[in-house]
PDB file of C-alpha atoms in Angstrom:
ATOM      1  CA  UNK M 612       0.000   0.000   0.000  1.00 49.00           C
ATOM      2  CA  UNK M 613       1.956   2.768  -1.314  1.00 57.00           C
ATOM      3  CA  UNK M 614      -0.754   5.823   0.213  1.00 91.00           C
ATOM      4  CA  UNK M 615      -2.422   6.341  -3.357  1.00 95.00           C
ATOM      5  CA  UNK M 616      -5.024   4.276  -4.354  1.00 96.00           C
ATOM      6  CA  UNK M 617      -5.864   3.852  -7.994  1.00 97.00           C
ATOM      7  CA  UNK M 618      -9.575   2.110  -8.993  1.00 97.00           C
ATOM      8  CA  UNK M 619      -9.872   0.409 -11.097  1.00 97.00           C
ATOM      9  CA  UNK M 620      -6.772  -1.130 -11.903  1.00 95.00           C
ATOM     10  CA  UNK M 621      -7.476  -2.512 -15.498  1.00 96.00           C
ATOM     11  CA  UNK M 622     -10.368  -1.113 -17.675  1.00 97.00           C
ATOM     12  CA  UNK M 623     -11.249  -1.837 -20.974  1.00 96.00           C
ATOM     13  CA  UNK M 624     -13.645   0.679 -22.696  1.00 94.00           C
ATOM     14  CA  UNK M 625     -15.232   1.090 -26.793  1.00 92.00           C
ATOM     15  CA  UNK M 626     -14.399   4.153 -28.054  1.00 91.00           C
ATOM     16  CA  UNK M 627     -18.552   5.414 -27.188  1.00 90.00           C
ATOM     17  CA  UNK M 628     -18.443   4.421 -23.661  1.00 91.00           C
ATOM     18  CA  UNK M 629     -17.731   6.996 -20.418  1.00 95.00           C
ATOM     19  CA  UNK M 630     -15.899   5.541 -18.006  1.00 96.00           C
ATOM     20  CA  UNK M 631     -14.149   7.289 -14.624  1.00 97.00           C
ATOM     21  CA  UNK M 632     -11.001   6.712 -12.941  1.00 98.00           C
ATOM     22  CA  UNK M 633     -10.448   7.358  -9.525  1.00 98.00           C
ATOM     23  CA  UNK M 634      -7.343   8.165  -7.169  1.00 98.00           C
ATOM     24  CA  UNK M 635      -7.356   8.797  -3.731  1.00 97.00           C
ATOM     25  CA  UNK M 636      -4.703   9.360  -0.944  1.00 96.00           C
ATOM     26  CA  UNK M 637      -4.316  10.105   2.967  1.00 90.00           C
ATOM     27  CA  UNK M 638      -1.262  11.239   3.002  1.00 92.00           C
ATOM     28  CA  UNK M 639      -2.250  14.640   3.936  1.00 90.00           C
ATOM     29  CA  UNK M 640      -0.795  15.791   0.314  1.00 90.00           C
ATOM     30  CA  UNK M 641      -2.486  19.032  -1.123  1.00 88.00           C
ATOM     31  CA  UNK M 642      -1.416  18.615  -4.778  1.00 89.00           C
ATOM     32  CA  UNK M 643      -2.619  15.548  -6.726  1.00 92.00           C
ATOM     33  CA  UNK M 644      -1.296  14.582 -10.698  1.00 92.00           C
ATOM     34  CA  UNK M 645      -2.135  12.728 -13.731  1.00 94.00           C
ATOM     35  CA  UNK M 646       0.530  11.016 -16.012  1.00 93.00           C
ATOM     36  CA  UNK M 647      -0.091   8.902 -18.742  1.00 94.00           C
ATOM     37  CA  UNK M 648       2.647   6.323 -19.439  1.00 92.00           C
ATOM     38  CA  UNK M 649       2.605   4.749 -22.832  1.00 90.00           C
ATOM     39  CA  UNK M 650       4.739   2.153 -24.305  1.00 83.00           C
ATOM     40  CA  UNK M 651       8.277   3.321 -24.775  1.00 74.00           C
ATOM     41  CA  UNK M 652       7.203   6.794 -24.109  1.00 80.00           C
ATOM     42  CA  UNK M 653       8.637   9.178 -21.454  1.00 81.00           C
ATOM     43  CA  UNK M 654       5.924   9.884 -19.089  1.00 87.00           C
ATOM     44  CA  UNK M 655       3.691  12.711 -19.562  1.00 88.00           C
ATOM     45  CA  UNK M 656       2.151  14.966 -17.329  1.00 88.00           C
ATOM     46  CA  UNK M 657      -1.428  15.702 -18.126  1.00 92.00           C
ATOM     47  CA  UNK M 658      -2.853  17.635 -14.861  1.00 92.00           C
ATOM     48  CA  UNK M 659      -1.909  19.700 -11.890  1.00 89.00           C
ATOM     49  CA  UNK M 660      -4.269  19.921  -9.014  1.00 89.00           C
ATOM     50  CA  UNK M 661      -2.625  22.238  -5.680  1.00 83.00           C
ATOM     51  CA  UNK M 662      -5.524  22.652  -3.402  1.00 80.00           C
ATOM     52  CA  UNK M 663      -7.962  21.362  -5.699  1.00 79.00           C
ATOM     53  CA  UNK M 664      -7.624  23.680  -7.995  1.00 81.00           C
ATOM     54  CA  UNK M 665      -6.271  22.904 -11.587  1.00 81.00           C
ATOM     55  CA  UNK M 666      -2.942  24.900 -12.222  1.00 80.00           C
ATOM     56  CA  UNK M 667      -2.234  22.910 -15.136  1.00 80.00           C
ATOM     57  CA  UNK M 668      -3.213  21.556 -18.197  1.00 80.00           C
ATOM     58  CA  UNK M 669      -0.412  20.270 -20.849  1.00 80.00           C
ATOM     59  CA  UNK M 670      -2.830  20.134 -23.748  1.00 85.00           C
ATOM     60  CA  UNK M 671      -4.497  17.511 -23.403  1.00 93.00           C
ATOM     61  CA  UNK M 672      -7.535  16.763 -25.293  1.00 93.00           C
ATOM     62  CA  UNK M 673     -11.039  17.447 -23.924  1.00 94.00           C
ATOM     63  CA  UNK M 674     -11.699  14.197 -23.817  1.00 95.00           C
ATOM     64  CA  UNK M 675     -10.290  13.645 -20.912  1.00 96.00           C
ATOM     65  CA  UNK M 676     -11.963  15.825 -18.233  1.00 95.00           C
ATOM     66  CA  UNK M 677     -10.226  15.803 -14.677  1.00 95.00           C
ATOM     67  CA  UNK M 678     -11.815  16.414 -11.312  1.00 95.00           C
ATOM     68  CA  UNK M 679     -11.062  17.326  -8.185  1.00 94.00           C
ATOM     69  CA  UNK M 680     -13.619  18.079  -5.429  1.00 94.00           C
ATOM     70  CA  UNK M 681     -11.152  17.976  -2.304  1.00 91.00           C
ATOM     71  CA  UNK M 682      -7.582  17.507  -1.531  1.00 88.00           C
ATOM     72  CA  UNK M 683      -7.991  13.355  -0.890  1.00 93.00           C
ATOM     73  CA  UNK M 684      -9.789  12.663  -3.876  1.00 96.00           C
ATOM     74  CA  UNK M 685      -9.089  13.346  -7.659  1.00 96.00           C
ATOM     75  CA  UNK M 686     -10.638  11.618 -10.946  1.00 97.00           C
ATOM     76  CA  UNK M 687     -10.242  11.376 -14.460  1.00 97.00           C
ATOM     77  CA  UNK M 688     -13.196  11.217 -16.629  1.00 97.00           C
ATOM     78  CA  UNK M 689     -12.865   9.094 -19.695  1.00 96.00           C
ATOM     79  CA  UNK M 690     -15.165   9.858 -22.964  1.00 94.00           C
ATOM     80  CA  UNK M 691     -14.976   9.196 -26.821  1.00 94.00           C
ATOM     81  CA  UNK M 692     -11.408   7.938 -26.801  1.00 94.00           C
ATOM     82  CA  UNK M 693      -9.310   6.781 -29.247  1.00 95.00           C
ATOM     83  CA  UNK M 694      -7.204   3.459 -29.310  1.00 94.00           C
ATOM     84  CA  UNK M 695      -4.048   5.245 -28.894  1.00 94.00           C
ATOM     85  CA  UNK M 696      -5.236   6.937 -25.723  1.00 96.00           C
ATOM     86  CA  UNK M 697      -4.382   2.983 -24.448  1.00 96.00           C
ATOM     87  CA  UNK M 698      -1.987   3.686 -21.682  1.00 95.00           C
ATOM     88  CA  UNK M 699      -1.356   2.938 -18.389  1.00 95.00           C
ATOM     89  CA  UNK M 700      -2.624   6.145 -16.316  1.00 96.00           C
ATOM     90  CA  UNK M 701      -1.222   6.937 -13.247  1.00 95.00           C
ATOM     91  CA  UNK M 702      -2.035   9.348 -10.100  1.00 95.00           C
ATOM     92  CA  UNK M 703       0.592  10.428  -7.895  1.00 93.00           C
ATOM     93  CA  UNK M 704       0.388  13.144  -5.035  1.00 92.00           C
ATOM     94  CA  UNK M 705       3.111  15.424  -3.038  1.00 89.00           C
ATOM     95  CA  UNK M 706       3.406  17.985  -0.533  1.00 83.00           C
ATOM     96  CA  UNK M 707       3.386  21.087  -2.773  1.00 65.00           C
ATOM     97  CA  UNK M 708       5.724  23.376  -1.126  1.00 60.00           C
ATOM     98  CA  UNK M 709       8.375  20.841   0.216  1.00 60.00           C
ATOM     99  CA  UNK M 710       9.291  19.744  -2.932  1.00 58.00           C
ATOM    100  CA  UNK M 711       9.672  16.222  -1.314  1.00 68.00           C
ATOM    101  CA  UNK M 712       9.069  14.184  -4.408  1.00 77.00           C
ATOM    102  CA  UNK M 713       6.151  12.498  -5.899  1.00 87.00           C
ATOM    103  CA  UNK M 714       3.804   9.218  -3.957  1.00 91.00           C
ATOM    104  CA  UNK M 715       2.380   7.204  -7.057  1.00 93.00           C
ATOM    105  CA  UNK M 716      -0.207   4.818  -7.210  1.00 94.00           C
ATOM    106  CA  UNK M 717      -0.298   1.578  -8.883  1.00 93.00           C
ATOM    107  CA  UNK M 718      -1.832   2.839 -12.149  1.00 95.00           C
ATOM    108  CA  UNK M 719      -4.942   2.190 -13.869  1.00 96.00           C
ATOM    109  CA  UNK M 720      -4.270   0.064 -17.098  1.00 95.00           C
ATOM    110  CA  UNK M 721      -6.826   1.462 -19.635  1.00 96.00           C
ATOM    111  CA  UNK M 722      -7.426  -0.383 -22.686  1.00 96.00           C
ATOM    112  CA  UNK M 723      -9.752   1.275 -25.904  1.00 96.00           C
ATOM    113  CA  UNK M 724     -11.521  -1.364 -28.167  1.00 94.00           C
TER     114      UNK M 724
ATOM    115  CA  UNK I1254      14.364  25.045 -20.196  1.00 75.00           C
ATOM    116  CA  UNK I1255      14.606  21.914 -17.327  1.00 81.00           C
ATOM    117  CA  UNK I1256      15.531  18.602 -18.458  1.00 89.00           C
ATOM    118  CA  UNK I1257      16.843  14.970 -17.273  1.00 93.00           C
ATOM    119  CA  UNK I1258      18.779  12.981 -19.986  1.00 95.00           C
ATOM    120  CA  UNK I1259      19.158   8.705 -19.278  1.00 96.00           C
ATOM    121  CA  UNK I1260      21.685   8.346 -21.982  1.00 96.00           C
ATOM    122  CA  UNK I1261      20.947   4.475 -21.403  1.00 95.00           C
ATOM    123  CA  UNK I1262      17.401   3.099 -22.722  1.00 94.00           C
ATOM    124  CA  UNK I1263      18.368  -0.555 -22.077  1.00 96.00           C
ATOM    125  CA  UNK I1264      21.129  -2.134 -20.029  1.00 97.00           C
ATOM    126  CA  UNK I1265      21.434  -5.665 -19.149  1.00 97.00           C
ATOM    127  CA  UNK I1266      23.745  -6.660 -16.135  1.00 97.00           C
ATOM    128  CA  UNK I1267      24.488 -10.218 -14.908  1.00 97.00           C
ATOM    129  CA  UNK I1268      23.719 -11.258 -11.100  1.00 97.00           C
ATOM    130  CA  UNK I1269      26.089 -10.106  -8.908  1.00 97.00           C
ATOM    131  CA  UNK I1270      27.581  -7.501 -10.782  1.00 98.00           C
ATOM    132  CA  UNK I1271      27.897  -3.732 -10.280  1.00 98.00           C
ATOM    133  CA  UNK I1272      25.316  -1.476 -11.749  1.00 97.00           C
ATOM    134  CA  UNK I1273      25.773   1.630 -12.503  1.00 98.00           C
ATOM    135  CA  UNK I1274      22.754   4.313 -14.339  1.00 98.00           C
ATOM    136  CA  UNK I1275      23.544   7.868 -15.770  1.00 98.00           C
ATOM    137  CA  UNK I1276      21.432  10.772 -15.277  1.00 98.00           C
ATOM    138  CA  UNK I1277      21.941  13.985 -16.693  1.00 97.00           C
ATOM    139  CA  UNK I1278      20.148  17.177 -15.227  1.00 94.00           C
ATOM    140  CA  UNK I1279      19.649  20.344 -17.080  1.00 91.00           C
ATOM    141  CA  UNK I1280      18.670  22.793 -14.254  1.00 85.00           C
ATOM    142  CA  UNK I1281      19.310  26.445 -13.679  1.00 78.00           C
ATOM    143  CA  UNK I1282      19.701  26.661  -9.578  1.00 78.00           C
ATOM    144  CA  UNK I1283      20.545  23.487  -7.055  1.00 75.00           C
ATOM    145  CA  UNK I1284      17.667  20.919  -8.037  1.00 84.00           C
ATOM    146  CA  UNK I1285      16.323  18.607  -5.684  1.00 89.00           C
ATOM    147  CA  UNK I1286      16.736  15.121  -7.514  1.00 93.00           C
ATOM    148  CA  UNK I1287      15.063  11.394  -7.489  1.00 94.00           C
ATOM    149  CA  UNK I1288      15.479   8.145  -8.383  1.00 97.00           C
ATOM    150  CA  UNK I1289      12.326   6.077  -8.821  1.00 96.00           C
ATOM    151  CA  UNK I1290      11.829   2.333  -9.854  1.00 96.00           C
ATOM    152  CA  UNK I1291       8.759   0.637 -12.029  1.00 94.00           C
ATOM    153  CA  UNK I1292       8.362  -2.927 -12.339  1.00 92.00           C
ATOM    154  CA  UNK I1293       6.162  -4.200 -15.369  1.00 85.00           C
ATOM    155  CA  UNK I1294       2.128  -2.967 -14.446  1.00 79.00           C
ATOM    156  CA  UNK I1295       3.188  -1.435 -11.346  1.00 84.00           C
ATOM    157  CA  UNK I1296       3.697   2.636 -10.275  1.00 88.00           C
ATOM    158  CA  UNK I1297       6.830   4.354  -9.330  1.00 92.00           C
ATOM    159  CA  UNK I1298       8.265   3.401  -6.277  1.00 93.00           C
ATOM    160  CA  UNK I1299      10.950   6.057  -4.304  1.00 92.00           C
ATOM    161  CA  UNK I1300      14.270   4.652  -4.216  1.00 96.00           C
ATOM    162  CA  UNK I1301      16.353   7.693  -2.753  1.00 95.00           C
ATOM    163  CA  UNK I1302      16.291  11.320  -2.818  1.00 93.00           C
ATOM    164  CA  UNK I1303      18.303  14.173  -2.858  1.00 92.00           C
ATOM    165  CA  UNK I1304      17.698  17.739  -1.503  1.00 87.00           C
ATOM    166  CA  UNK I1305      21.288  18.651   0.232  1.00 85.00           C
ATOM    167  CA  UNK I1306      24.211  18.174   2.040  1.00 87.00           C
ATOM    168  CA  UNK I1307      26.002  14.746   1.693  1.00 90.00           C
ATOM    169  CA  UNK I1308      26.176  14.374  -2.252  1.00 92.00           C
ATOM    170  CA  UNK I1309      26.294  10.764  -1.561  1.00 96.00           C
ATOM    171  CA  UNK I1310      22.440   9.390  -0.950  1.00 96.00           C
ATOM    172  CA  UNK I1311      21.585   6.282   0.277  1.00 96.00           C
ATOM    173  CA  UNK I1312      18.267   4.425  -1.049  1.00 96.00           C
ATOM    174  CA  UNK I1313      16.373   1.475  -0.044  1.00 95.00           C
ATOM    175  CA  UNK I1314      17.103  -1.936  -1.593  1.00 95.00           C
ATOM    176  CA  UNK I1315      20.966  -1.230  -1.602  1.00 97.00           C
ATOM    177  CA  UNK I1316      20.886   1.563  -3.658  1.00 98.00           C
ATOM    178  CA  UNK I1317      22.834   4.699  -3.527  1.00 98.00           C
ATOM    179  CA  UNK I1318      23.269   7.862  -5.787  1.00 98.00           C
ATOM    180  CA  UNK I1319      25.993  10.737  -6.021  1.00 97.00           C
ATOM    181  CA  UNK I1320      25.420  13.785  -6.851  1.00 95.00           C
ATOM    182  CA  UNK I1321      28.143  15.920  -8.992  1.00 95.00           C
ATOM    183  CA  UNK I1322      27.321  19.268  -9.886  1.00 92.00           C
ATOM    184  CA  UNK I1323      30.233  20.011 -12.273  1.00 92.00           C
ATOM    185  CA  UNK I1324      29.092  17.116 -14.170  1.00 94.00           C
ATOM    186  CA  UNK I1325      25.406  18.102 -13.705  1.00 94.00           C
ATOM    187  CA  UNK I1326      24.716  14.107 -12.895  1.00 96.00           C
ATOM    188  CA  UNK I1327      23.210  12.220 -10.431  1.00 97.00           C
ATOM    189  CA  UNK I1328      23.951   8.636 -11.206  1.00 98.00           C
ATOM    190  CA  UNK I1329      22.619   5.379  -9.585  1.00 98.00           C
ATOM    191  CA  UNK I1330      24.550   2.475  -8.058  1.00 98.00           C
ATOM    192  CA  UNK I1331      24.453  -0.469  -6.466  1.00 98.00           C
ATOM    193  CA  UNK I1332      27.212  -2.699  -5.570  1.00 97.00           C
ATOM    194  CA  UNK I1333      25.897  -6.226  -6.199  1.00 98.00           C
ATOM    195  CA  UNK I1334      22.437  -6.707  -8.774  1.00 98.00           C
ATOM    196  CA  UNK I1335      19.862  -8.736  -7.590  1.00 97.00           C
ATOM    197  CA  UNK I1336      17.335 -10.686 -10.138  1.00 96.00           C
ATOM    198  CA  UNK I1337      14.740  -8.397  -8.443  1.00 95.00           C
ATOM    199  CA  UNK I1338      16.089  -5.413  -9.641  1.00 97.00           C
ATOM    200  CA  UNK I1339      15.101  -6.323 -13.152  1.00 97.00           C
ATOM    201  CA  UNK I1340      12.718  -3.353 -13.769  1.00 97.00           C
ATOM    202  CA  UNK I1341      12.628   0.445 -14.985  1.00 96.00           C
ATOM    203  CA  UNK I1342      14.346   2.966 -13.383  1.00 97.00           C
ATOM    204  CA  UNK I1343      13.478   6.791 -13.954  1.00 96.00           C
ATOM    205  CA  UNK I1344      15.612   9.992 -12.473  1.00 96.00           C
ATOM    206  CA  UNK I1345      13.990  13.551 -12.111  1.00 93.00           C
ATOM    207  CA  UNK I1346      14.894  16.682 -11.121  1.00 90.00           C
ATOM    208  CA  UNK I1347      12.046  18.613  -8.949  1.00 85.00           C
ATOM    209  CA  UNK I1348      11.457  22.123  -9.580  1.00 78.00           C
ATOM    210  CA  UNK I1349      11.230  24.074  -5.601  1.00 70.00           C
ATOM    211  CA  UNK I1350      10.491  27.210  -7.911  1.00 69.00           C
ATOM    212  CA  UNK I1351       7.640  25.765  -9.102  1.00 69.00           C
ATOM    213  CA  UNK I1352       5.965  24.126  -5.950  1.00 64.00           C
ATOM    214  CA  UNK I1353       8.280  20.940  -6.696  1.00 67.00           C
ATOM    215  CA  UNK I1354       7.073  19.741  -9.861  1.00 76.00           C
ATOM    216  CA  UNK I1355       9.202  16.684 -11.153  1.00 84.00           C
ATOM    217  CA  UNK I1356      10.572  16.494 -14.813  1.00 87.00           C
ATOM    218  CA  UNK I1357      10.970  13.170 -15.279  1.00 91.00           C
ATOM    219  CA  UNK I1358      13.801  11.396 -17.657  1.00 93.00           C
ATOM    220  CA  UNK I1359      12.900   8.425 -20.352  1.00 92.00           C
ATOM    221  CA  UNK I1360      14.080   5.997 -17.800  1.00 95.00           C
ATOM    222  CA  UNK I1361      16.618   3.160 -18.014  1.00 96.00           C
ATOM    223  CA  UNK I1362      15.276  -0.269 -18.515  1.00 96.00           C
ATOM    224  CA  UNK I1363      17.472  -2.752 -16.392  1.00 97.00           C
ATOM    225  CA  UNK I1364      18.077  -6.649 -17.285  1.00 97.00           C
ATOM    226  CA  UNK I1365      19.137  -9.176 -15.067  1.00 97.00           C
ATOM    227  CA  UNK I1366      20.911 -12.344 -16.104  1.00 96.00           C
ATOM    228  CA  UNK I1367      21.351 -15.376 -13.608  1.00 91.00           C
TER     229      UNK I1367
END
């Protein structure tokens, strides 16, 4: 149990369907993260929640719609995607101001049919 | 503009050897810098961390890192690989001017043979 918790952790979804994933931590963190990690791709940061409020957004597409209604909780809605959105999606969290390094969670392995 | 360089994508070691992974930092003040471990389907795991002081870090499972600021590196060791370590290692370089945001490198796959 690494602090974050990451449900579910496979998912397979058609390209119509609207799915969720979820992360949530007791750590006490006040900044939560998304990262999608694709197959012989560097990581890439997707969104930046400090105090639940998004500070940023590295282009991603619309399609993916974060949320984050309190500093435990944080989720990434899923709708319309493409096959190449396939990835394994992870949440980490961190003490903002410390600077002390990232907690990840096991990762949600998505999979678009 | 911030940036961590593994020059190695792939390195294979054999039990019991020394193991040794380069990171390259590209940072503009003193960086606070990380080494983190994947194994296949998992998250990153924390193997050491450095924010001062001692340049030489020690990590859980074995592992250490030293920190050189001439050379701008802060390389990974560990004295004697274990078939366990067979997994991906990624460095990064946090960012304390910008609430510690991590720039991650590509990350080093390691191989273990018996």
């Amino acid at each position: 149990e690494t602090g974050v918790t990451q449900t579910p952790r496979h998912l397979v979804m058609g390209m119509t369907n609207k799915k969720s994933l979820k992360c949530e931590q007791h750590l006490g963190h006040n900044a939560m993260y998304w990262y999608k990690q694709s197959a012989k791709k560097p990581l890439e940061l997707m969104f930046v929640y400090n105090f639940k409020e998004q500070t940023e957004n590295n282009s991603v597409p619309s399609r993916f719609s974060p949320e984050c209604p309190n500093s435990s909780h944080l989720f990434l809605h899923l709708h319309t995607l493409q096959p190449e959105d396939s990835a394994l999606y992870l949440c980490a969290s961190s003490q903002e101001d410390r600077g002390f390094g990232y907690t990840f969670g096991s990762g949600t392995r998505l999979t678009v049919v | 503009a911030q940036s961590v360089t593994q020059p190695d994508i792939h390195i294979t070691v054999s039990e019991g050897a020394s193991l040794e992974l380069r990171c390259n930092y590209s940072y503009g003040a003193t960086p606070y810098l990380f080494w983190y471990v994947q194994s296949p389907g998992q998250g990153l795991q924390l193997l050491l961390k450095y924010f001062s002081g001692d340049t030489l870090v020690q990590g859980i499972k074995g592992f250490e890192a030293e920190f050189k600021r001439s050379q701008s590196s802060f390389n990974l060791r560990k004295p004697s690989v274990h078939w366990s370590d067979a997994a991906e290692y990624f460095c990064a370089v946090g960012l304390y001017n910008q609430g510690g945001k991590l720039i991650f490198g590509q990350g080093t796959e390691l191989s273990v043979k018996p």
